[in-house]
mmCIF file of C-alpha atoms in Angstrom:
data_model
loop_
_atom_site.group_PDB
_atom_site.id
_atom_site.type_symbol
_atom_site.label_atom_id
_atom_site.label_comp_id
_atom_site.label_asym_id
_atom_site.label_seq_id
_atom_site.Cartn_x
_atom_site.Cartn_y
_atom_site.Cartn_z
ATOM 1 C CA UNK A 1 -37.167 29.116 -9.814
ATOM 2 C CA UNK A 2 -33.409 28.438 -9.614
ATOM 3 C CA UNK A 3 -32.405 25.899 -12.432
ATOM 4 C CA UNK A 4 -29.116 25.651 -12.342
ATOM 5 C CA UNK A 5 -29.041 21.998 -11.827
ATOM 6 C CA UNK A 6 -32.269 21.099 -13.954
ATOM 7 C CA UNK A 7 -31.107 18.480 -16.467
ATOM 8 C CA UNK A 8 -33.493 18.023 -19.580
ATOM 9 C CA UNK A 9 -30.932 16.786 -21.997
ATOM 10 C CA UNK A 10 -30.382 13.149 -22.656
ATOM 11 C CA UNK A 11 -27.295 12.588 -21.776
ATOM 12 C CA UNK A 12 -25.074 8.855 -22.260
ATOM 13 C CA UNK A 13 -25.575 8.063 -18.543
ATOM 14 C CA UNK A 14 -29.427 8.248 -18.772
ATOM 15 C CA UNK A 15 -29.573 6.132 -21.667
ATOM 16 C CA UNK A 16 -26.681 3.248 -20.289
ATOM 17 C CA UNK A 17 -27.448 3.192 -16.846
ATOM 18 C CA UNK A 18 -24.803 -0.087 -16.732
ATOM 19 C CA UNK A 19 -21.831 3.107 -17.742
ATOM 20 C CA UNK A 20 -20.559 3.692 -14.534
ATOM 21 C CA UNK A 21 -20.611 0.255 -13.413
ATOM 22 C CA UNK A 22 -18.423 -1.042 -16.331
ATOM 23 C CA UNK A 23 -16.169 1.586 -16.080
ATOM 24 C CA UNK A 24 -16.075 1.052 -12.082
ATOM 25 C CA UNK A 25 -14.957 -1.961 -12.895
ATOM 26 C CA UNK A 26 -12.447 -0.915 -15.157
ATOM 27 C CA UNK A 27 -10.892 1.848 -12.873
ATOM 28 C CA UNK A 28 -10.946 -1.290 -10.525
ATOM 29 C CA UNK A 29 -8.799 -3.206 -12.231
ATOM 30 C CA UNK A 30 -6.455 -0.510 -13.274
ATOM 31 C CA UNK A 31 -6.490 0.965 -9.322
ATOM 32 C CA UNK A 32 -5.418 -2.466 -8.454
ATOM 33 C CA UNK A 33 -2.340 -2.917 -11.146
ATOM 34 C CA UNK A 34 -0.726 0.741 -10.051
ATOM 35 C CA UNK A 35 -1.463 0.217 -6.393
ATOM 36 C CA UNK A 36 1.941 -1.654 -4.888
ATOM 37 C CA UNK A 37 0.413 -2.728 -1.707
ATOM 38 C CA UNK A 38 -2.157 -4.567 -3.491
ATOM 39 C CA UNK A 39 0.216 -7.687 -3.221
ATOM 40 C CA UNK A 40 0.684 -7.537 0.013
ATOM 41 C CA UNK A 41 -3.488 -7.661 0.945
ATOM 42 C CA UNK A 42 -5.017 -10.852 2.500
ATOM 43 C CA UNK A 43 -7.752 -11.434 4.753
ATOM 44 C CA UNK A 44 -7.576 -12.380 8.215
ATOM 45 C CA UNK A 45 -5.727 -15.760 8.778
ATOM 46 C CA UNK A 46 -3.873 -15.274 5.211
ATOM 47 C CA UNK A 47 -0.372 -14.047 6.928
ATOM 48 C CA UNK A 48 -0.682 -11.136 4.548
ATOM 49 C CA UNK A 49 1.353 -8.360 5.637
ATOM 50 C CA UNK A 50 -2.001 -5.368 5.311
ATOM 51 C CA UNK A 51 -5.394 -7.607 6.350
ATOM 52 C CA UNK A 52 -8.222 -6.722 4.737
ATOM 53 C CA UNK A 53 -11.715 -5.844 6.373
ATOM 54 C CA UNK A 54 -14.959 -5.975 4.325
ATOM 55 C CA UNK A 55 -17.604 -5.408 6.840
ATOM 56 C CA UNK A 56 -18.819 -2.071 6.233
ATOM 57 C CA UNK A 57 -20.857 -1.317 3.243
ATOM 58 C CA UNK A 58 -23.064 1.391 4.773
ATOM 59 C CA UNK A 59 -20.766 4.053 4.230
ATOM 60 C CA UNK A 60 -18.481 5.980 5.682
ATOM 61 C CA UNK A 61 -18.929 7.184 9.677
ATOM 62 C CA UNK A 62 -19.020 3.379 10.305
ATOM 63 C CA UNK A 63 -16.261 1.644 12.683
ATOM 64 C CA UNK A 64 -14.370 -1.863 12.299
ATOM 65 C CA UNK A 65 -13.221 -3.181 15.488
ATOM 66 C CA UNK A 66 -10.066 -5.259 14.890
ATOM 67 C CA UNK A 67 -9.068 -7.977 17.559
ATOM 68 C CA UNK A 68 -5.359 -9.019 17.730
ATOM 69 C CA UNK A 69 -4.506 -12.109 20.122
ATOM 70 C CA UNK A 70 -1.594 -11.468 21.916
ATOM 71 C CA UNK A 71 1.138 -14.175 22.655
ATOM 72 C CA UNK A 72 1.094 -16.010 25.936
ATOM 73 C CA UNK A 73 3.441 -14.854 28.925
ATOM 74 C CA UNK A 74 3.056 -17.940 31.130
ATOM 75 C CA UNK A 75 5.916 -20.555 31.173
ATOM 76 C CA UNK A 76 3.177 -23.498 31.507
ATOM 77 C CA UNK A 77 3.933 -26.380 34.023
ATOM 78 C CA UNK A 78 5.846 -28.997 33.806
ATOM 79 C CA UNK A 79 6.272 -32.633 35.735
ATOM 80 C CA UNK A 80 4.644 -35.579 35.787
ATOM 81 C CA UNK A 81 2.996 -34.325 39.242
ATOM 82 C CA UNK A 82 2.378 -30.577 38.488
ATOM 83 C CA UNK A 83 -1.548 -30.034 38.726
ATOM 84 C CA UNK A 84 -2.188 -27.954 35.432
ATOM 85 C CA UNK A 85 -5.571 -27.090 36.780
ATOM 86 C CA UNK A 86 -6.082 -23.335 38.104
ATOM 87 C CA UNK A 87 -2.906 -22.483 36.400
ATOM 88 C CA UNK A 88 -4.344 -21.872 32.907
ATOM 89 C CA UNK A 89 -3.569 -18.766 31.454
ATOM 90 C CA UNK A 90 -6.120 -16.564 29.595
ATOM 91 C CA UNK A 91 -6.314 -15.595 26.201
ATOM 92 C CA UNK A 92 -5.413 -11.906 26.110
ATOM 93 C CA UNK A 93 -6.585 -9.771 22.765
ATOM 94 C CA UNK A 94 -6.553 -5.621 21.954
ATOM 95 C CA UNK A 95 -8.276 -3.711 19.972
ATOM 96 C CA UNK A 96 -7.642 -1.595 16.562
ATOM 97 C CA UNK A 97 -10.453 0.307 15.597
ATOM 98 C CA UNK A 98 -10.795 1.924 11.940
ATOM 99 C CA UNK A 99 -12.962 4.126 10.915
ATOM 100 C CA UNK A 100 -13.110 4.756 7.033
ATOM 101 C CA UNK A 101 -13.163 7.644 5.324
ATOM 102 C CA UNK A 102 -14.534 8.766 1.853
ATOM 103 C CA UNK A 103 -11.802 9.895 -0.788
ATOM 104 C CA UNK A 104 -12.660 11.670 -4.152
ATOM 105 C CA UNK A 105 -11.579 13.073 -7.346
ATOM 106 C CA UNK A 106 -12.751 14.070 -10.338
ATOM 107 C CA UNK A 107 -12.089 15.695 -13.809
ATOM 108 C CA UNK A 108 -13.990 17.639 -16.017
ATOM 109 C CA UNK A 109 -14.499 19.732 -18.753
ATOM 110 C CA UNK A 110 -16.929 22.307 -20.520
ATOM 111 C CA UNK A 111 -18.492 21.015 -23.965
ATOM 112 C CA UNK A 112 -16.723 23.986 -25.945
ATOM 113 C CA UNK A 113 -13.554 23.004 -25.131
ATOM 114 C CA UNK A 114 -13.131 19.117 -25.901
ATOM 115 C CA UNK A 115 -11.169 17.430 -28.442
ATOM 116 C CA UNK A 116 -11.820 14.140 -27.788
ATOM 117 C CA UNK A 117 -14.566 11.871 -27.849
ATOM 118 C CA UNK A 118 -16.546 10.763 -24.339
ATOM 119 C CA UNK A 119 -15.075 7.108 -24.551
ATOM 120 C CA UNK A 120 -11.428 8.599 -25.470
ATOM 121 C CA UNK A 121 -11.997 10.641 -22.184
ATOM 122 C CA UNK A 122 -13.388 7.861 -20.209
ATOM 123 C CA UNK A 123 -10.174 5.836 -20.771
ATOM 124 C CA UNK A 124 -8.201 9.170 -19.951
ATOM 125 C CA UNK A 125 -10.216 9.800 -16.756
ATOM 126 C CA UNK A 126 -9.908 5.899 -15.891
ATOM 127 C CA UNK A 127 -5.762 5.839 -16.085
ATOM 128 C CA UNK A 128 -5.663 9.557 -14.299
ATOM 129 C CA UNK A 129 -7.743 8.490 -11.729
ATOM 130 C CA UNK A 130 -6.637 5.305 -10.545
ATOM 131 C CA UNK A 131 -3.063 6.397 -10.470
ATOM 132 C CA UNK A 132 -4.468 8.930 -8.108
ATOM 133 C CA UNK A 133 -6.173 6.182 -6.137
ATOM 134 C CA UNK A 134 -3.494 4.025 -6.002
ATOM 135 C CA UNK A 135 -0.775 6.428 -4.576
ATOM 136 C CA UNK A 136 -3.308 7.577 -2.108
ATOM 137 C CA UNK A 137 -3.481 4.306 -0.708
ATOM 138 C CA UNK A 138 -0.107 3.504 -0.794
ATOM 139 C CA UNK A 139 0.826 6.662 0.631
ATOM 140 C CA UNK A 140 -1.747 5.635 3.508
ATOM 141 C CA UNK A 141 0.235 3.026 4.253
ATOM 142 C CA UNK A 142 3.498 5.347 5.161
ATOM 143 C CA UNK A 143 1.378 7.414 6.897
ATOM 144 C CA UNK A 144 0.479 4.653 9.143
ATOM 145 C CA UNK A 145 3.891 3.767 9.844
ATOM 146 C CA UNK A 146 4.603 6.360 11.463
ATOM 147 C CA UNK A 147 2.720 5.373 14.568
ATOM 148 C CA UNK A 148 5.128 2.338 14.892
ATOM 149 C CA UNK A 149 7.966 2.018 17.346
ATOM 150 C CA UNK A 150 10.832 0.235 15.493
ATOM 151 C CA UNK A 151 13.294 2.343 13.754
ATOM 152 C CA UNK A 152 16.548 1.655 12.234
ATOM 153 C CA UNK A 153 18.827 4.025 10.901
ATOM 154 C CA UNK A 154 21.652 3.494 8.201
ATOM 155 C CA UNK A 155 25.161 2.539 9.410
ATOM 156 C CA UNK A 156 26.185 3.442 12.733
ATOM 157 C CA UNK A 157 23.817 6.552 13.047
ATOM 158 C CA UNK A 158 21.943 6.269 16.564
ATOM 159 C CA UNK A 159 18.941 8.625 14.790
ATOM 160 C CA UNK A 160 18.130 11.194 12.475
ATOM 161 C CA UNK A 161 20.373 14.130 13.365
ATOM 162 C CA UNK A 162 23.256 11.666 12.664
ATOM 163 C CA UNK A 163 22.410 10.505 9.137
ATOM 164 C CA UNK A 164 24.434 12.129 6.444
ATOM 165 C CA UNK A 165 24.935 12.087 2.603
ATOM 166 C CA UNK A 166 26.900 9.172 2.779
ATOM 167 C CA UNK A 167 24.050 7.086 5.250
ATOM 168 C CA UNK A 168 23.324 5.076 2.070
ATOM 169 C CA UNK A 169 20.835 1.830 1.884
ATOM 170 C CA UNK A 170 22.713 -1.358 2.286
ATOM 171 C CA UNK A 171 21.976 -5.410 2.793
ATOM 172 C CA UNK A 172 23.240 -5.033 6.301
ATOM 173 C CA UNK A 173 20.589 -2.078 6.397
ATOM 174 C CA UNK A 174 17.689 -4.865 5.246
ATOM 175 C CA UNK A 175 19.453 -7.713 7.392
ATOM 176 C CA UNK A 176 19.466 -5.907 10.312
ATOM 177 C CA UNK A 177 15.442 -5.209 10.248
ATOM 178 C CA UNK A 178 14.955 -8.801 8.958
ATOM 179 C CA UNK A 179 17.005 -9.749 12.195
ATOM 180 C CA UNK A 180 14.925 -8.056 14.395
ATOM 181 C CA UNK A 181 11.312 -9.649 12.779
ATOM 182 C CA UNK A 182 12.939 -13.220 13.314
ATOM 183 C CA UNK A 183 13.868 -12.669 17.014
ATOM 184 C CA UNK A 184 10.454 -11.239 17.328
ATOM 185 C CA UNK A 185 8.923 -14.609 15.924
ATOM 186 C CA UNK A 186 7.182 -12.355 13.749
ATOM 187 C CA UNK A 187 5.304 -14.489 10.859
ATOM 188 C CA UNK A 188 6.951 -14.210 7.551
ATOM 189 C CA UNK A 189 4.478 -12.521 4.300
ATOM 190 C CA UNK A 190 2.832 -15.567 2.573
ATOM 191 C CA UNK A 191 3.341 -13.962 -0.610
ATOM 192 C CA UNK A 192 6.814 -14.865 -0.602
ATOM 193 C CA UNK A 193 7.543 -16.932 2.227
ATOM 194 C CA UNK A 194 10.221 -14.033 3.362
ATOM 195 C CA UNK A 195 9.680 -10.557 5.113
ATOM 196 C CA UNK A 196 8.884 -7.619 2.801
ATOM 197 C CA UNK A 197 10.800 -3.996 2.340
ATOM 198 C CA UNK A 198 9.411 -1.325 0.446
ATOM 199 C CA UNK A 199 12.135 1.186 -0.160
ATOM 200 C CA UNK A 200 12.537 4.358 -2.773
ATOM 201 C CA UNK A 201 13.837 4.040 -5.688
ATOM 202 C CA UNK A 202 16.833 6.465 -4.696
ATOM 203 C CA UNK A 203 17.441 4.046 -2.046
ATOM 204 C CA UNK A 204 17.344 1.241 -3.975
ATOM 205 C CA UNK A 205 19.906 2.626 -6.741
ATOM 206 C CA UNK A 206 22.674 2.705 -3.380
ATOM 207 C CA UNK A 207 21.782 -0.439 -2.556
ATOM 208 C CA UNK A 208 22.785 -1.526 -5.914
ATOM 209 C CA UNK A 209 25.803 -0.220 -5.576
ATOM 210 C CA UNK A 210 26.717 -2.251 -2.266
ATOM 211 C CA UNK A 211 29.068 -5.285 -2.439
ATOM 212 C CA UNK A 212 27.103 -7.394 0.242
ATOM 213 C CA UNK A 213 24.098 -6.605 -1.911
ATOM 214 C CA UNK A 214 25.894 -7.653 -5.015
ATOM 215 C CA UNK A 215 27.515 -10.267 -4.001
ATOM 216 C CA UNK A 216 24.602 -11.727 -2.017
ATOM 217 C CA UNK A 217 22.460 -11.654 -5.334
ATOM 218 C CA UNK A 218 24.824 -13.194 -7.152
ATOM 219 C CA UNK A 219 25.664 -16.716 -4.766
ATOM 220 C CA UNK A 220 22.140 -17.042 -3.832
ATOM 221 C CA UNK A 221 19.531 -15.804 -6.925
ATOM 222 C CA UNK A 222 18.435 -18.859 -9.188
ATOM 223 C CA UNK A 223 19.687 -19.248 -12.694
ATOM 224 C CA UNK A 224 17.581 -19.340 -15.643
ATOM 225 C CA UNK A 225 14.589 -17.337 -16.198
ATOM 226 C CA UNK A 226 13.702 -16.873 -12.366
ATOM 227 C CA UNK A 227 16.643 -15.204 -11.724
ATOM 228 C CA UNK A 228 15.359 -11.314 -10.543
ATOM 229 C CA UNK A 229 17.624 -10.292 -13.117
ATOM 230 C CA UNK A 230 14.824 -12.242 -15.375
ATOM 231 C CA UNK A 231 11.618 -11.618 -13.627
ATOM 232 C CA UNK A 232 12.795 -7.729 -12.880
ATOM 233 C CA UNK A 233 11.144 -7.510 -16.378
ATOM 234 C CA UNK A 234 7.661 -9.169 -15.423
ATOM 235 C CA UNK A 235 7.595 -7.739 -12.074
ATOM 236 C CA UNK A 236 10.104 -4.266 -12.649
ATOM 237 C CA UNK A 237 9.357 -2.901 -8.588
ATOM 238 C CA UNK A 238 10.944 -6.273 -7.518
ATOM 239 C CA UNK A 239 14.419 -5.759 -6.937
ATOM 240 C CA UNK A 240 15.252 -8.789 -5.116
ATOM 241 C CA UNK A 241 16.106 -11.085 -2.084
ATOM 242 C CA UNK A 242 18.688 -10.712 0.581
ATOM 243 C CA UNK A 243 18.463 -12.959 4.123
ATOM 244 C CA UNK A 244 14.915 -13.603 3.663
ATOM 245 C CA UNK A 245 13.697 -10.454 2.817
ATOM 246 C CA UNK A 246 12.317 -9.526 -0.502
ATOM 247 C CA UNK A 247 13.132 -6.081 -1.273
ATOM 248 C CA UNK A 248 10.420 -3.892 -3.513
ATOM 249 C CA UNK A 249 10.517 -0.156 -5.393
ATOM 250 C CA UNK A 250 8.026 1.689 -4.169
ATOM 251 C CA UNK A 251 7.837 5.826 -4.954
ATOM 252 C CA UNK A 252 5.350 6.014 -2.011
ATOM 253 C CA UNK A 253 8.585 6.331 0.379
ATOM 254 C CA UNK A 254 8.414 10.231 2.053
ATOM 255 C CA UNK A 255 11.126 12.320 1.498
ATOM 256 C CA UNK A 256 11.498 14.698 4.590
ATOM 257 C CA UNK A 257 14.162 17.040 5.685
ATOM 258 C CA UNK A 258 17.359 15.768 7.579
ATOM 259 C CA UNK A 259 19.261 17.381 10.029
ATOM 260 C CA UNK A 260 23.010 16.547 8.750
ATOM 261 C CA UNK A 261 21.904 15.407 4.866
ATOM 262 C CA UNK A 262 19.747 17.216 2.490
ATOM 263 C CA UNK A 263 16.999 14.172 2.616
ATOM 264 C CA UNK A 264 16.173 11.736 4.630
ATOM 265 C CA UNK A 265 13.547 8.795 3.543
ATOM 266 C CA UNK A 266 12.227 5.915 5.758
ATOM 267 C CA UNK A 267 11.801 2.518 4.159
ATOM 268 C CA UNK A 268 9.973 -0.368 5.234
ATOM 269 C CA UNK A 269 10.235 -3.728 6.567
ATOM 270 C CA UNK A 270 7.366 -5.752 7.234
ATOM 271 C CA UNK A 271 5.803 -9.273 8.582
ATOM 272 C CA UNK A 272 2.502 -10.909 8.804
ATOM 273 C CA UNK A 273 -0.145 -8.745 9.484
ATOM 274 C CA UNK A 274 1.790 -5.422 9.917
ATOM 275 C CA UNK A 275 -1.030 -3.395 8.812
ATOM 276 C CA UNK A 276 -4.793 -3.283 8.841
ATOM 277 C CA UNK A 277 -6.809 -1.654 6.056
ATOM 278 C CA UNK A 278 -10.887 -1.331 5.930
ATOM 279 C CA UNK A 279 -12.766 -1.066 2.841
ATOM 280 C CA UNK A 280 -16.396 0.800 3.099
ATOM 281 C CA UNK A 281 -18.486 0.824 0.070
ATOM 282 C CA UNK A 282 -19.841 4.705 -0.489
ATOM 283 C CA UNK A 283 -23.028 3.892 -2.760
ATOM 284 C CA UNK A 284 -24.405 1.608 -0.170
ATOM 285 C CA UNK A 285 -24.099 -1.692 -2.723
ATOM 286 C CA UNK A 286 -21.360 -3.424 -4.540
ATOM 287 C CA UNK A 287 -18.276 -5.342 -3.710
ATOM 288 C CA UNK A 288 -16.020 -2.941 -5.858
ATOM 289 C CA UNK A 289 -14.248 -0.688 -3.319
ATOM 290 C CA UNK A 290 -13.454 2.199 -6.137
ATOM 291 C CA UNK A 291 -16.633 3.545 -7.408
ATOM 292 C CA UNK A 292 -17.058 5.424 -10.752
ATOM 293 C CA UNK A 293 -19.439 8.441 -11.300
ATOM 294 C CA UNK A 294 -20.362 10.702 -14.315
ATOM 295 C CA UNK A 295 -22.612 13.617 -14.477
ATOM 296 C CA UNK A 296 -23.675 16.748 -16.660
ATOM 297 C CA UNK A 297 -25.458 20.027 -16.196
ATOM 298 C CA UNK A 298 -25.921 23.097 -17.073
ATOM 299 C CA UNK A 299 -27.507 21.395 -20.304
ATOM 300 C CA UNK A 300 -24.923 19.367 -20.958
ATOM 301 C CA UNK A 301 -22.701 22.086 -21.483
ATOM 302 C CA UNK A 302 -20.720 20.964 -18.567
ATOM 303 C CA UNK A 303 -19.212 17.200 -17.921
ATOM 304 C CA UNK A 304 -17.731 15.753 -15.285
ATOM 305 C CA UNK A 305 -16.235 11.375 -14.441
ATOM 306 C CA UNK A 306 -14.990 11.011 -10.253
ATOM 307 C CA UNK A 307 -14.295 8.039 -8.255
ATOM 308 C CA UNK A 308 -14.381 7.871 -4.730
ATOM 309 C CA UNK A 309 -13.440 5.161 -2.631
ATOM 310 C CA UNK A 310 -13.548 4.407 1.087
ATOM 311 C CA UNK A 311 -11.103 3.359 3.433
ATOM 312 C CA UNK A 312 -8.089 3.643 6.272
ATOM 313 C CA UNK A 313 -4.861 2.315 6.884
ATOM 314 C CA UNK A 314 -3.693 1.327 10.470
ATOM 315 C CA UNK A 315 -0.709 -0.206 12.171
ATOM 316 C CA UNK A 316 -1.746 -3.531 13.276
ATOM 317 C CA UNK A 317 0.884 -5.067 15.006
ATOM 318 C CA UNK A 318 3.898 -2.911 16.089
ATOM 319 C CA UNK A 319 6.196 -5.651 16.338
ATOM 320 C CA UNK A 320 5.586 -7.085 12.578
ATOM 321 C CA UNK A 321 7.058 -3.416 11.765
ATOM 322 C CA UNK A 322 10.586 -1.734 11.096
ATOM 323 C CA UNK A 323 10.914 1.470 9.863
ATOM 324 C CA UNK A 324 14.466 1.828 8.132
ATOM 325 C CA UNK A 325 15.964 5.743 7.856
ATOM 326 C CA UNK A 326 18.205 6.815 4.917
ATOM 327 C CA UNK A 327 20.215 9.505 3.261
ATOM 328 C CA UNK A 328 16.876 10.135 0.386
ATOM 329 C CA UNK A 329 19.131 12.526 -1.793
ATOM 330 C CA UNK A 330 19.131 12.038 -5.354
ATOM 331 C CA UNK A 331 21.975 10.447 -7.763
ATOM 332 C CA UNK A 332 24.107 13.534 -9.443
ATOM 333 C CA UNK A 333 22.897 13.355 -13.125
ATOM 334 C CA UNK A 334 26.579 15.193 -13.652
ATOM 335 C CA UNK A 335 29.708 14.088 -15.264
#
């Protein structure tokens, strides 16, 4: 009889059953503080710019159907004598659908060969593993984007194949996708009142660099300690606000080939509800949406700590979106 699995030894998962839910919740926490998106997250209603769906906790294979209402077309009537009667106009919605999809990882190692103690590794697998969590989702997000319609490139550039080295991130760059949300009476995040752009941190050290940028910051950014000069220390991705768009770091940005520079990378801007983003719960029970496993075999010779975690990113509404092309190439670390 094959035994390869056959566990006899008492292991400290048999004896602490309540193990992998503390440390689920620990991973938790920790997925949450390295994922950057997690700010932006809100439930329906919320003007969040990702909206959150909770439904499914029967696993994965499951699908969310996601209703958007779309704005009315009719110019109503007006007059005292117009009859308003039979000229009502119906309430038109579509349809996202999301589908989520199990994710895992795991680490492990054969008796023989560790140095540390199981809790030293537990708090080694829980840091590993939720930064892998966390750029997973983030990265989701990008991935998403790409289905969306609105792109911007730097300068004067009319699309990729005209971006060069010196297509650098500026405040008319951020202004210009800001514009666009406002004319679109797209809702602004309620996180900060303002429109949100994620962009690289390449990007963001050339738009550092730029004068409207600079001098933008300095007329309009409070004094005191909530200046972002300040609260770049309590919040370091935050790089600040330019025409009503608050401007984040983000290493989640792609870099991808350009035609005319060596790199190209494509920021974002984003409104209310820009993004959907369902949650499924793997183990069938729970509201954490990381979970935390451990396991041994082979007589406890062999150990091993995974999460896995349930979800998908969509594009929610297109017009709440602008994608913003750069040169992505990296600062000369010369003289």
């Amino acid at each position: 009889m094959a035994t390869e699995d056959l566990i006899n030894g008492t292991t400290p998962t048999q004896i602490d059953a309540t193990i992998p839910e503390i440390w689920g919740l620990r991973v938790y926490h920790e997925f949450q503080r390295h994922m950057r998106c997690a700010l932006l997250m809100g439930s329906e209603g919320s003007d969040m710019a990702i909206i959150v769906k909770r439904e499914l906790e029967r696993g994965p294979g499951d699908i969310i159907h996601v209703e958007k209402r779309l704005r009315l077309e009719s110019a109503g009537v007006s007059g005292d004598t117009t009859v308003l009667k039979g000229n009502e106009e119906t309430l038109q919605f579509s349809q996202v659908d999301l589908t989520p999809v199990l994710y895992r990882h795991g680490v492990g190692w054969y008796k023989r060969a560790k140095k540390k103690s199981i809790s030293e590794l537990r708090t080694e697998a829980k840091m590993a593993l939720a930064e892998w969590a966390a750029e997973l989702v983030d990265d989701s997000f990008f991935d998403a984007a790409m289905a969306g319609s609105n792109v911007l490139f730097a300068g004067s550039a009319a699309g990729s194949g005209d971006l060069t080295g010196e297509s650098l991130m500026t405040a008319d760059d951020i202004d210009r996708a800001g514009t666009y949300l406002r004319d679109n009476k797209v809702p602004q995040v309620a996180m900060t009142d303002r429109y949100v752009a994620l962009i690289s941190p390449r990007q963001g050290y050339h738009l550092g660099k730029d004068d409207a940028w600079i001098k933008g910051k300095r007329e309009a950014d409070l004094r005191g300690k909530l200046n972002p000069v300040f609260a770049h220390f309590i919040e370091p991705d935050y790089l600040g606000d330019y025409q009503g768009v608050s401007v984040f770091e983000t290493h989640s940005v792609p870099l991808v080939d350009g035609a005319v520079s060596g790199h190209i990378q494509g920021a974002l801007v984003m409104g209310a509800e820009a993004f959907a983003f369902a949650v499924g719960d793997a183990t069938g029970g729970g509201k954490i949406p990381i979970n935390w496993e451990e396991e041994s075999s082979d007589y406890n010779n062999i150990k091993g700590i995974a999460v896995e975690l349930v979800f998908e990113s969509k594009l929610f509404r297109d017009e709440s979106l602008v994608r913003v092309y750069t040169a992505g190439d990296l600062p000369s670390l010369g003289g």
